[in-house]
XYZ file of C-alpha atoms in Angstrom:
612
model
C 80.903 -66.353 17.957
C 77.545 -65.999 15.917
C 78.370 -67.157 12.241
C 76.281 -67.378 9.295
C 75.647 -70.490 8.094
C 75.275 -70.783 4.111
C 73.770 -74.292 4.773
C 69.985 -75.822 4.944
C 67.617 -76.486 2.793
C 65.873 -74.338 0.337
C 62.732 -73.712 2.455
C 65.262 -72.017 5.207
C 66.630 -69.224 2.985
C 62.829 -68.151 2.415
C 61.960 -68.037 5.597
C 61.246 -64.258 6.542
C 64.594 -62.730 7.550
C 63.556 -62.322 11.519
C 63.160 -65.948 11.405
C 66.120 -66.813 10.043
C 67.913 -64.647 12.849
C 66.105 -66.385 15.337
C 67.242 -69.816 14.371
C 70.692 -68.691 13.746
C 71.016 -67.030 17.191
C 69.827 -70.634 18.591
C 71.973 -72.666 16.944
C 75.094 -69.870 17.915
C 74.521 -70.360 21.507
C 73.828 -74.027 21.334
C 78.185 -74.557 20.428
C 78.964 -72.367 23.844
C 79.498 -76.461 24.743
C 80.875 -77.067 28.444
C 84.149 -78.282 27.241
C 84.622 -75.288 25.096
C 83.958 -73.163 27.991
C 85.760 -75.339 30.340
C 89.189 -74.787 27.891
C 88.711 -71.459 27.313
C 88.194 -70.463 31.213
C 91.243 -72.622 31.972
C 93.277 -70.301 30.109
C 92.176 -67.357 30.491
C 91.176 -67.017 34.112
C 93.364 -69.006 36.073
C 91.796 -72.347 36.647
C 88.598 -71.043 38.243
C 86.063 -73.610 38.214
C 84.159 -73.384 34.206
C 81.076 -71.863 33.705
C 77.793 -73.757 33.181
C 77.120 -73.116 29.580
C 74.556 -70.217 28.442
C 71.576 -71.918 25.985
C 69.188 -69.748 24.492
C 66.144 -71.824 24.686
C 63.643 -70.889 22.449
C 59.975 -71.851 23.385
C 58.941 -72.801 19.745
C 59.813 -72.880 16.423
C 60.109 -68.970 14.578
C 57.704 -70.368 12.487
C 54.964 -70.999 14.810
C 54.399 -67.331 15.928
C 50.854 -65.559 14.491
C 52.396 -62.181 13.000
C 54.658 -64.331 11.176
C 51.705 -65.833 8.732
C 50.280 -62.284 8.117
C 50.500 -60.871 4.751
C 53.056 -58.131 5.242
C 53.305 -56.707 1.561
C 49.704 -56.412 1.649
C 50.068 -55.002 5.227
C 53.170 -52.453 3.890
C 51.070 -51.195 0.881
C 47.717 -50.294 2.564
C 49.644 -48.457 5.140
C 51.452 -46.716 2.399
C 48.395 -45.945 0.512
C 45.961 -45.087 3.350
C 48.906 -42.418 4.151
C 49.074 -40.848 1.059
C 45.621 -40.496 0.660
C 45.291 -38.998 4.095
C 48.177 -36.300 3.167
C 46.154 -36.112 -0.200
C 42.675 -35.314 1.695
C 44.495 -33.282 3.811
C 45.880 -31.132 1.205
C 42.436 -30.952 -0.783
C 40.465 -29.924 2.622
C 43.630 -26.864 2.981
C 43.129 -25.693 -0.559
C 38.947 -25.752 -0.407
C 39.104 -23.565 2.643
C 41.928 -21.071 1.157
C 39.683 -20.841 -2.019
C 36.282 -20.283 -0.191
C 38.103 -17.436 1.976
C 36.521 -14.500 1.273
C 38.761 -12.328 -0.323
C 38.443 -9.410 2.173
C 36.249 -9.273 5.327
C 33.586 -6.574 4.847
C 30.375 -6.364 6.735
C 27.321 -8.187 5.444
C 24.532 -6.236 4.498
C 21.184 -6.904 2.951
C 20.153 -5.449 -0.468
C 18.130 -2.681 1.106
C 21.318 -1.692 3.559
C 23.844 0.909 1.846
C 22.808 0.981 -1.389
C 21.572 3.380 -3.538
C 17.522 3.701 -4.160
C 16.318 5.949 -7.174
C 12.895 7.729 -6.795
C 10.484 7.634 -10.188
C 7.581 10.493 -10.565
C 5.913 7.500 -13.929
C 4.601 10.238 -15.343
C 7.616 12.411 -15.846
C 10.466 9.747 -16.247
C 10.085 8.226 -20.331
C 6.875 8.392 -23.036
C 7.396 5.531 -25.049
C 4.459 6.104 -27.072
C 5.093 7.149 -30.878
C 2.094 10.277 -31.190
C 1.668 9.479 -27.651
C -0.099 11.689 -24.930
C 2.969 12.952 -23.750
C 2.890 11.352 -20.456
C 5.852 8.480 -19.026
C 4.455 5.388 -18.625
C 5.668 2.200 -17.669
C 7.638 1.542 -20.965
C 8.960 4.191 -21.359
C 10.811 3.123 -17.687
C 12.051 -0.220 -18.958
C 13.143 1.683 -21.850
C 15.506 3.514 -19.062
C 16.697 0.725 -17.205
C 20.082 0.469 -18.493
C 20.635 3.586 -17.694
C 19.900 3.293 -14.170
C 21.897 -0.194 -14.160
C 25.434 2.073 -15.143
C 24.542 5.080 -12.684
C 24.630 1.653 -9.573
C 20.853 2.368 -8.540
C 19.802 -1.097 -6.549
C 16.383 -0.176 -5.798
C 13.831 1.660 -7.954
C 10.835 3.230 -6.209
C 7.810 4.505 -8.193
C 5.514 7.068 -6.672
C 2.194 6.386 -7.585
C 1.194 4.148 -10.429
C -2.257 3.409 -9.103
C -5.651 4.615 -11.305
C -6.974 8.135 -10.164
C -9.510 10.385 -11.798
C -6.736 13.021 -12.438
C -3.807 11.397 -13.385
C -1.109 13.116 -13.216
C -2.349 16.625 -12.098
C -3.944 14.826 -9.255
C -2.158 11.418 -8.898
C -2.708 10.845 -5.069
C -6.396 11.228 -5.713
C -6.461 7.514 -6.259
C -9.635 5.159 -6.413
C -8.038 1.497 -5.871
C -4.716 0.208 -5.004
C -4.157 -2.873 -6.870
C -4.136 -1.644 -10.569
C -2.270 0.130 -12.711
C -2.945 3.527 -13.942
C -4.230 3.362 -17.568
C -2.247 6.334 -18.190
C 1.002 4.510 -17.529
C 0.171 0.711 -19.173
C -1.318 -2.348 -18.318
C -0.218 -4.577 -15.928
C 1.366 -6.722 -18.736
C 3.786 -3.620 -19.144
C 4.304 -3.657 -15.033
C 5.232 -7.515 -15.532
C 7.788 -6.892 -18.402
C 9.288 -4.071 -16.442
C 9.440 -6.408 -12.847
C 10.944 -9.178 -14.881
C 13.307 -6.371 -16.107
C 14.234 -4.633 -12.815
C 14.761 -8.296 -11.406
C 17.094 -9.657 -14.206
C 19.354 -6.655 -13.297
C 19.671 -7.566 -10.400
C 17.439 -4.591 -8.828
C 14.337 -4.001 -6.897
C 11.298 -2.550 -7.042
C 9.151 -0.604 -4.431
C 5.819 0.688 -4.539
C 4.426 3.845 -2.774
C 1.337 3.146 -1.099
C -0.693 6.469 -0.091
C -2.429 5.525 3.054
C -3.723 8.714 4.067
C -5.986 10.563 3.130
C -7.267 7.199 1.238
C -7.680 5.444 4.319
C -9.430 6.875 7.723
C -8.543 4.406 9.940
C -6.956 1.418 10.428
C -9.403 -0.499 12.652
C -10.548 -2.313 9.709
C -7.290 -4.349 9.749
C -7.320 -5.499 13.336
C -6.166 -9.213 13.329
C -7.768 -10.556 16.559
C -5.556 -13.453 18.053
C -7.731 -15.011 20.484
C -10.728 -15.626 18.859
C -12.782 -19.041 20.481
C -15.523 -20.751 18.199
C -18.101 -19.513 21.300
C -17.645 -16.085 19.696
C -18.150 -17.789 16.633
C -21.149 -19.321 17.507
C -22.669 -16.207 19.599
C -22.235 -13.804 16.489
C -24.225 -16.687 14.311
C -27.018 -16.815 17.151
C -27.024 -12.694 17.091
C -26.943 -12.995 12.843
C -29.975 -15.329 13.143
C -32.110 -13.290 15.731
C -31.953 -10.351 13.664
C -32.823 -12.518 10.482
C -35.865 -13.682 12.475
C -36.601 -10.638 13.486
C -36.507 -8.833 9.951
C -38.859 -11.314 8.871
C -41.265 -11.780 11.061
C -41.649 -7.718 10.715
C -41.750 -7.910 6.866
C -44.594 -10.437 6.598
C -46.699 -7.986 8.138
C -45.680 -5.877 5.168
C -46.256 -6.383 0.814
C -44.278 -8.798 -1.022
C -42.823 -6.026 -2.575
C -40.971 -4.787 0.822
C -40.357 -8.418 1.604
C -37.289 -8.865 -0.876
C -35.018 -5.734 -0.097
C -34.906 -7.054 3.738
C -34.238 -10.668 2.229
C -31.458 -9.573 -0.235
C -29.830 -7.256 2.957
C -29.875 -11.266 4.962
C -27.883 -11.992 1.987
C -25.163 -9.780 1.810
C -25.333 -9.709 5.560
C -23.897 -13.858 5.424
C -21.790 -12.991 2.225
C -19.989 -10.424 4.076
C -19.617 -12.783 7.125
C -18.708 -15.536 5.105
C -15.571 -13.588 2.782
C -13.975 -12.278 5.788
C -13.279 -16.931 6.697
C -11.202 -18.304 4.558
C -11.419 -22.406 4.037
C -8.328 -22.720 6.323
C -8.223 -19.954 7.917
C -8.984 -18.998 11.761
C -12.320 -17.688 12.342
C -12.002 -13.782 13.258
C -14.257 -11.910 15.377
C -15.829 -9.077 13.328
C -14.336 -5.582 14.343
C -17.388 -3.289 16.172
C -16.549 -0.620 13.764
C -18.239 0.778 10.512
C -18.663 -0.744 7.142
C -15.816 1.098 5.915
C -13.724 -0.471 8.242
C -14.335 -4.162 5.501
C -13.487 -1.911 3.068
C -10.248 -0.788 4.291
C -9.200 -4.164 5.164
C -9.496 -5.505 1.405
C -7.668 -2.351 -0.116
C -4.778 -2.537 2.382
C -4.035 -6.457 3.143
C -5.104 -7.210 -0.188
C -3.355 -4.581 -2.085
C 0.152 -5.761 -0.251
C -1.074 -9.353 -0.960
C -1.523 -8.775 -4.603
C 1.250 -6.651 -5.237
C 3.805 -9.282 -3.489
C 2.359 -12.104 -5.396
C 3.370 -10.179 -8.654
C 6.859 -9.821 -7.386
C 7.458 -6.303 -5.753
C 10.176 -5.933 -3.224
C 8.750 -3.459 -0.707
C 5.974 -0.441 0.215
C 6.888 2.742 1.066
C 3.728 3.737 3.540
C 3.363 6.992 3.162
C 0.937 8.963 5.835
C 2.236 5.930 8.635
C 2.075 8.750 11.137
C -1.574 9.750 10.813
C -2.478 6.324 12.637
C 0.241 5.396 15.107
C -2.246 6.687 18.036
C -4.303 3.622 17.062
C -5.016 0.711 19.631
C -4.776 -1.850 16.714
C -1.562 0.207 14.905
C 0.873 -2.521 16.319
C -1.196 -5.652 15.361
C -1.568 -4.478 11.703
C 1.994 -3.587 11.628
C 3.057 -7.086 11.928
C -0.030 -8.191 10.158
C 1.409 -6.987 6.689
C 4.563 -7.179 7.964
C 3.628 -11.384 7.468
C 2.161 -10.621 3.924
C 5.498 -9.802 2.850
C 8.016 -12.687 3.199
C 11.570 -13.326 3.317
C 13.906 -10.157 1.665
C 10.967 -7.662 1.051
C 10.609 -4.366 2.547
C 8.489 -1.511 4.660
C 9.662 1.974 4.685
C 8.205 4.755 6.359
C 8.768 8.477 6.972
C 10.489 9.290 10.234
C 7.246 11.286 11.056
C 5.943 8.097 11.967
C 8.819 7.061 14.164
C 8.608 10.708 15.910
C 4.809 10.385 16.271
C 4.845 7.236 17.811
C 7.360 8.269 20.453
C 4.264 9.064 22.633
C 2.843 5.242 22.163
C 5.247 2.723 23.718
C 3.815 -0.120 21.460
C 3.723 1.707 18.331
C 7.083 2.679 18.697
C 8.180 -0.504 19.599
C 6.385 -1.961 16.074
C 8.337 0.723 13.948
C 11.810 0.244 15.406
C 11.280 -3.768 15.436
C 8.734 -4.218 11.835
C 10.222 -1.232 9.443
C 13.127 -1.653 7.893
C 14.196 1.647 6.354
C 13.191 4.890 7.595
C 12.974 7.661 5.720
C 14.605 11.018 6.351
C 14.340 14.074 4.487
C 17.216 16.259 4.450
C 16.671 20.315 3.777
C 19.819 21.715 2.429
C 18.848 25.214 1.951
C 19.158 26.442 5.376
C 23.203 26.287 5.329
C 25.999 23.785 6.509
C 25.078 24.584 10.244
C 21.216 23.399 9.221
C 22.775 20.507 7.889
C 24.997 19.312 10.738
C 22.313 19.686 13.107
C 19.596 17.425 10.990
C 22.475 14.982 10.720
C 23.668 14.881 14.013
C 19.911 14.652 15.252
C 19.002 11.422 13.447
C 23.173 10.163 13.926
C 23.140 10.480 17.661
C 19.088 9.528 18.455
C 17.420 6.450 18.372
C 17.588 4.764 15.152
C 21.533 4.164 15.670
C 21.171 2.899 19.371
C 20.858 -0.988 18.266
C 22.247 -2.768 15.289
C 19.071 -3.914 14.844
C 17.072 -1.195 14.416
C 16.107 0.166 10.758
C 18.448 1.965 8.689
C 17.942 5.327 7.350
C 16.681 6.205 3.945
C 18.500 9.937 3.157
C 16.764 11.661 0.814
C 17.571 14.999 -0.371
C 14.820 15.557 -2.805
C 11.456 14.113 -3.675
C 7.953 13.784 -4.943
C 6.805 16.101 -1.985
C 9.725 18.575 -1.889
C 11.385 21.281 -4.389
C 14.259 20.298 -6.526
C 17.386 20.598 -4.804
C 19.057 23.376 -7.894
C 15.857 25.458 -7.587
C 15.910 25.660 -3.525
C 19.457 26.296 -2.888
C 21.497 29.697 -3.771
C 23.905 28.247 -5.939
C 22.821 26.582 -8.393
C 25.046 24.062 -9.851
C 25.511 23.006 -6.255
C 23.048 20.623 -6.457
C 25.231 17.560 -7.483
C 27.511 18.652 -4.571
C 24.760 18.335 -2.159
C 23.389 15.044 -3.678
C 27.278 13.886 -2.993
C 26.798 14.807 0.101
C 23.777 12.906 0.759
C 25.540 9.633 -0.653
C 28.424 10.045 2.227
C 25.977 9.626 5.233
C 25.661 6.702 6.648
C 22.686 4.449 5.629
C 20.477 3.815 2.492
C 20.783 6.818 0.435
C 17.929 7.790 -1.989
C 18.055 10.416 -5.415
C 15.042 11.700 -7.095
C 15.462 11.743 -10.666
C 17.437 14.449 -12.293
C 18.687 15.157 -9.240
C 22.113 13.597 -10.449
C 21.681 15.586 -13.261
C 21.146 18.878 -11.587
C 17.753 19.536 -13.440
C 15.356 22.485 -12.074
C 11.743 22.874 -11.078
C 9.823 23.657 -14.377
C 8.677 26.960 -15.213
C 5.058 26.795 -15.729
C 3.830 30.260 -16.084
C 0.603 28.842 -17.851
C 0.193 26.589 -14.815
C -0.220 28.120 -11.519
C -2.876 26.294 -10.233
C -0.462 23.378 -10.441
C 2.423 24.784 -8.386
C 2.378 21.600 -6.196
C 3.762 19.687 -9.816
C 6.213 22.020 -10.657
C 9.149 19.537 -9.019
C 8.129 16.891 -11.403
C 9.234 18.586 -14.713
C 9.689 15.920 -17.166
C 12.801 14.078 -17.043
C 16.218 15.999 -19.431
C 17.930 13.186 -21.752
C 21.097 13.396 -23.750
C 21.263 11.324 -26.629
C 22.781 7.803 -25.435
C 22.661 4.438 -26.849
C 20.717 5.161 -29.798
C 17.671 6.353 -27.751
C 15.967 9.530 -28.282
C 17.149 12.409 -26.096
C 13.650 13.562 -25.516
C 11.404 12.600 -23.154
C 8.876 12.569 -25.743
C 8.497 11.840 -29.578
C 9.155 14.860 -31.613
C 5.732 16.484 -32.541
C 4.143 15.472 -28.986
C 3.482 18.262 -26.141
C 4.613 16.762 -22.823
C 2.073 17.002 -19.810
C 4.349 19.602 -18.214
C 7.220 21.603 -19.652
C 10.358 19.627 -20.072
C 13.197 20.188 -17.715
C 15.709 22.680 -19.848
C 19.595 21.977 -19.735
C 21.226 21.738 -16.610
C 23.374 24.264 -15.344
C 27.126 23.308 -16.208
C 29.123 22.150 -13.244
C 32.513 20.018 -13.011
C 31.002 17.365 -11.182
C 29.200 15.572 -13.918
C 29.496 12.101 -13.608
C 30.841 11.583 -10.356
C 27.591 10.704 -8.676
C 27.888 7.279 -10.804
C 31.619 7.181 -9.253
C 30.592 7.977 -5.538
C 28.118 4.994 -5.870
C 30.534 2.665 -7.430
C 32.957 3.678 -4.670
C 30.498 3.352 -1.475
C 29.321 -0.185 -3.185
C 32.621 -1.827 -2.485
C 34.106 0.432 0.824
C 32.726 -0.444 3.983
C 33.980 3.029 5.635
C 31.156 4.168 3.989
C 28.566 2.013 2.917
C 28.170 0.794 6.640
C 25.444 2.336 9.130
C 27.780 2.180 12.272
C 30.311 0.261 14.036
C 30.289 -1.107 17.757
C 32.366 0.221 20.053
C 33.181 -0.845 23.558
C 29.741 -3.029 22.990
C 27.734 0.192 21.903
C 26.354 1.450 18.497
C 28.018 4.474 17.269
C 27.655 6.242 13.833
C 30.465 6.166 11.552
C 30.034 9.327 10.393
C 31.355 12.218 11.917
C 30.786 16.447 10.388
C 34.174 18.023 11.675
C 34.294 21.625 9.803
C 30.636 23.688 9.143
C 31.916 27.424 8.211
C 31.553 29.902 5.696
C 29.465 27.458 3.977
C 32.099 24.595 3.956
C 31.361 21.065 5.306
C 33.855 18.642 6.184
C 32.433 15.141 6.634
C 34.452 11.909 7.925
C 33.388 8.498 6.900
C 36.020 6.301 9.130
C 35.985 2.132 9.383
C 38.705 -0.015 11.882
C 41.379 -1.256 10.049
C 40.120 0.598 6.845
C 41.314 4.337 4.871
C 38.929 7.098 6.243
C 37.030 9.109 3.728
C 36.654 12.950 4.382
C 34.139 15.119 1.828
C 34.688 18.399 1.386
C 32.213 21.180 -0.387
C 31.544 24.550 -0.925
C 27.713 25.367 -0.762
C 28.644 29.091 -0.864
C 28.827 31.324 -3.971
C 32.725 32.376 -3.642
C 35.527 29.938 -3.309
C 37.140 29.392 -0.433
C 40.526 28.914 0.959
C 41.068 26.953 4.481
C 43.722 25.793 6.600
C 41.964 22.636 8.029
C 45.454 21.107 8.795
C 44.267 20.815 12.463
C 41.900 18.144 11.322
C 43.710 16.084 8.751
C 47.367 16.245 7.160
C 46.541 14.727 3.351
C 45.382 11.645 0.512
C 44.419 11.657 -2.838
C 41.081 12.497 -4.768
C 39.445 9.755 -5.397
C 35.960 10.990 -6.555
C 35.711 14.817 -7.795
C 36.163 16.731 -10.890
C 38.481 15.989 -13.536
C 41.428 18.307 -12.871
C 41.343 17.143 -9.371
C 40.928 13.038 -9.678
C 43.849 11.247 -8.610
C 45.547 14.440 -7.400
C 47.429 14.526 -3.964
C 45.795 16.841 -1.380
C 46.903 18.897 1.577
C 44.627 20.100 4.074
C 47.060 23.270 5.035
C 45.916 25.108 1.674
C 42.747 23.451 0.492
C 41.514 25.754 -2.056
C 37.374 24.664 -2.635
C 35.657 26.847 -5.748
C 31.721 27.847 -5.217
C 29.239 24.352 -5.993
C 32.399 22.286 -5.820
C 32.799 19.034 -4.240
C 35.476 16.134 -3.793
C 36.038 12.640 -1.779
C 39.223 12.383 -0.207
C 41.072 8.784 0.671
C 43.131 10.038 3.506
C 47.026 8.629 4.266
C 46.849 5.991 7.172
C-alpha cells in the first residue's frame, strides 16, 4: 500500500532520509480514502458496514523537529574520534603499567641491608708513595677501588684514619676526630677517594673510637625543655660571680687584676659558643669542663664528617656508656646529625649491655641500624650453630624493624681467620659461610684471600698488630703486585702467599649470587604475622655444617663445608634429595648433587640450588 514516489521537487530528495519516510508514510495513509475502503470491505467481508478510514496525522512538518537541524557528520565523526582515542589511551595506559612492572617481586632493601661491607686497616691496605714510608694511605685505597668494585663490596669501612702520636703502632691513641692522619694524606686525598667510592656506587663508613677517648657522655646531653627563666637565672648567677671577682681583685695589684678579668672572658665565650644565632638556648650541663670538650669532638666530629659526605659511624666502645641517664638523648641527638640514608653501627656488646636499661635498649633497637656481631669459628661447627642460633632466635629478629646484623668473621680487633682455625685453607670456606647468614655480612681484607697473621719475630711488643699484615697483591690491571714500591720496607712484614685452596674466586661469586636472590640476601620472612629467620643450620657433625637459606615461592639454598682436616662422606638424604652447584670449586660448578653420597674434602665448601 506504501509506494515510493519518484516525484517532488529537488529540495525533497535532500531532505534527510528519516524525513523523507515520514512524509511518505503520510501521504500512504492519506489514499486509505472511505470509498476505497468502502469497495474493498464490500467484497471482501460480506457487506459489513465500511470502516472509517485510518489517517496518520502528523503534528508538524519532519522538518520542524530540533535533532533534525543538528550537524550529524560533525556529530558521527567526533563520536568516532573521541572513541578511538579512548581505545588509544586505553591501550597506552595498559602498555605503561606492563613496562613499569617490575620484572620480578623481590623484597626492598636499603643499601646497608644484605650487602656486602669490606673492612680497611689504611695503613696496611695500598702505599702509593714512590720511595714512600711504607705505610697505606689514602691513595693507595683509591688506587684499589676497582678491585673492590669486581669482588661486589657496597660499603667500605676504614678503621681509624684519625691523627695519633703513634700511627700505626698505636692508631687508637688518637688526639682529634675530625682530621686525617698525616700518615695516610690530606683531606684533599679523603675527598678524591669519597668522590671515588660514591661514583661506584659505594659507601663509606668511618670508625669512631669512643672509648677510651671519651669518659663520659654527659657532655652531649641535649636538654629539651629549656625556658628563657633558666636563661636568664644562669646570666644573673654569671654576673654575681663577675661582681664578685672584682670587687675582690681591686683590693689586690693591677697585676692580679687581669688573669680574673681574662677568666670573665672565656667564662662568656664559653657561654656564648655553646648558642647558636638560631638555635634554642640550652641549659649548661652541671658537669666538668671536659664534659664542653666532649661535646665538640663527638657532635662536631659526626657534623663535619657528614658534611664531607660519609655514609655512616661505626661507634665503637657504645657499651661503656649505655648505663648513662643522658645515653638515650644523645643517641637520637647524632642520630639527627646524620640525615636521610646514612648509618650507625654498633657492637652487639652494646645491645647486650643495655639489656639492663629499658631506655637505652629501647634507643639501640629503634636509632642503630646495623649491629655488629662477631663470629668465632675456631671453637667447631657446634660453637658455630650455637652463636648463630643465639643472635637468629633473640631479639634483633623479633620485629622487622629492628636493626640488621653486621656478621663479621674477622677484624681489626680479632686474629685472622687462616691463623686461628686448624685447617688452614679453610678460611675462604668459613668466610662463605659467613656470607650465607642472614643479614649484612662484613670481610676484613685478605680474608677473601685467605692471607695469615704476619710473622713478626722482631716485633713482639706489637703482638696486638700482627692481624694487620700488609695487604698480598697479584699483579692485575697493570698495577704493582706489591703493597709497596720495590726498594721500600713496609711498616710490618707483608702477608706471604696464601695457602692454595679450590675455592679461589668464589667469594666474588657468592656475593654476586646473594646480590640478586632474595632466599638469601633477606634478614627474615613473616610468618603467621611473626618474624622468623630465614636461615636454618640442619647438620653440625664431624666438623660438617649444613646451612639452609629458604624464601616462599623461591629455590632454597643449602651450604655445605668441611672445617675438619679429613674429608668426609655423609648420607644427609634425610634432609634433602638433590640440585646443582651453583657456587664452589671448579670441578664441582654446575655439577648435579645428591645428598645420599655427598663426598666433602677437608677446607672445602659449596652452595647448593636445591630441586623444588
Amino acid at each position: 500500500m506504501v509506494e515510493s514516489s519518484t516525484s517532488g521537487s529537488s529540495s525533497d530528495t535532500n531532505e534527510p532520509v528519516c524525513a523523507q519516510l515520514l512524509t511518505q508514510l503520510n501521504t500512504a495513509y492519506q489514499h486509505l480514502a472511505p470509498d476505497a475502503q468502502a469497495l474493498f470491505y464490500n467484497q471482501e467481508n460480506g457487506g459489513k458496514p465500511p470502516l472509517v478510514g485510518i489517517q496518520l496525522v502528523v503534528p508538524k512538518s519532519p522538518k520542524d523537529y530540533r535533532f533534525m537541524k543538528w550537524n550529524w557528520p560533525l556529530i558521527r565523526k567526533t563520536c568516532f574520534w573521541s572513541l578511538m582515542s579512548i581505545l588509544t589511551g586505553c591501550t597506552a595506559l595498559v602498555i605503561g603499567v606492563l613496562a613499569t612492572m617490575p620484572k620480578k617481586c623481590d623484597p626492598s632493601i636499603e643499601w646497608w641491608q644484605g650487602n656486602v661491607f669490606y673492612e680497611i686497616f689504611p695503613a696496611s691496605f695500598q702505599d702509593s708513595s714512590k720511595g714512600g714510608d711504607g705505610i697505606g694511605d689514602l691513595r693507595g685505597i683509591t688506587m684499589r677501588l676497582d678491585y673492590l668494585k669486581r669482588l661486589g663490596v657496597r660499603g667500605i669501612r676504614l678503621n681509624s684514619i684519625f691523627p695519633a702520636p703513634h700511627y700505626p703502632e698505636y692508631y687508637s691513641d688518637i688526639s682529634n676526630m675530625t682530621d686525617i692522619n698525616v700518615n695516610l694524606g690530606t683531606l684533599k686525598d679523603f675527598e678524591k677517594l669519597l668522590n671515588e667510592i660514591h661514583r661506584r656506587n659505594m659507601s663509606l663508613i668511618l670508625d669512631l673510637p669512643l672509648y677510651p677517648y671519651v669518659k663520659t657522655l654527659q657532655g652531649e646531653e641535649m636538654t629539651t625543655n629549656r625556658t628563657n627563666k633558666e636563661i636568664r637565672e644562669r646570666r644573673d648567677l654569671i654576673e654575681n660571680s663577675m661582681l664578685e671577682d672584682m670587687v675582690t681583685t681591686t683590693t689586690t695589684t693591677t697585676t692580679t687584676m687581669t688573669p680574673s678579668i681574662k677568666n670573665i672572658g672565656n667564662t662568656l665565650s664559653v657561654i656564648s659558643s655553646t648558642l647558636g644565632p638560631f638555635e634554642e638556648p640550652r641549659a649548661l650541663p652541671v658537669v666538668s669542663s671536659d664534659s664542653i670538650v666532649n661535646e665538640r669532638s663527638i657532635g662536631s666530629a659526626i657534623k663535619t664528617w657528614i658534611d664531607r659526605g660519609v655514609d655512616g659511624f661505626y661507634l665503637k666502645g657504645l657499651e661503656r656508656y649505655v648505663h648513662e641517664s643522658s645515653f638515650p638523648n644523645i643517641i637520637k641527638h647524632w642520630r639527627s646529625l646524620l640525615g636521610p640514608r646514612k648509618i650507625l653501627i654498633c657492637h652487639v656488646d652494646a645491645l647486650n649491655a643495655a639489656m639492663h636499661f629499658e631506655a637505652s635498649k629501647k634507643t639501640i633497637l629503634t636509632r642503630i641500624d646495623l649491629i655488629d656481631v662477631t663470629l668465632r669459628v675456631s671453637n667447631g661447627t657446634e660453637n658455630i650453630k650455637a652463636q648463630v642460633e643465639t643472635i637468629t632466635k633473640g631479639i634483633l629478629f623479633e620485629k622487622a624493624s629492628y636493626p640488621w646484623v653486621h656478621w663479621s668473621v674477622g677484624g681489626v680487633d680479632s686474629r685472622r681467620i687462616a691463623s686461628s682455625i686448624d685447617v688452614k685453607n679453610a678460611s675462604m670456606a668459613v668466610s662463605l659461610l659467613a656470607l650465607m647468614l642472614p643479614g649484612t655480612p662484613s670481610i676484613f681484607y685478605g680474608d677473601e684471600i685467605g692471607i695469615m697473621d704476619c710473622e713478626c719475630e722482631d716485633h713482639q711488643d706489637l703482638a696486638h698488630l700482627h692481624n694487620l699484615a700488609p695487604m698480598y697483591w697479584e699483579k692485575k690491571d697493570g698495577l704493582d703486585d706489591k703493597f709497596a714500591s720495590v726498594g721500600v720496607t713496609a711498616w710490618l712484614p707483608e702477608a706471604s702467599k696464601p695457602l692454595e685452596t679450590s675455592l679461589i674466586g668464589t667469594i666474588g661469586e657468592i656475593i654476586k649470587l646473594r646480590s640478586n636472590t632474595p632466599t638469601i640476601y633477606v634478614k627474615a620472612i613473616s610468618k603467621d604475622s611473626d618474624v622468623m629467620a630465614n636461615c636454618d643450620i640442619r647438620y653440625t657433625k664431624d666438623e660438617i655444617i649444613v646451612i639452609e637459606r629458604w624464601y616462599p615461592r623461591r629455590n632454597s639454598y643449602v651450604f655445605v663445608a668441611n672445617l675438619g682436616n679429613a674429608s668426609k662422606q655423609k648420607d644427609l638424604s634425610s634432609l634433602y634429595y638433590g640440585g646443582h652447584v651453583v657456587v664452589g670449586p671448579t670441578n664441582r660448578l654446575n655439577q648435579d648433587v645428591f645428598f645420599k653420597e655427598l663426598n666433602v674434602p677437608p677446607g672445602e665448601a659449596f652452595v647448593i640450588k636445591l630441586d623444588k
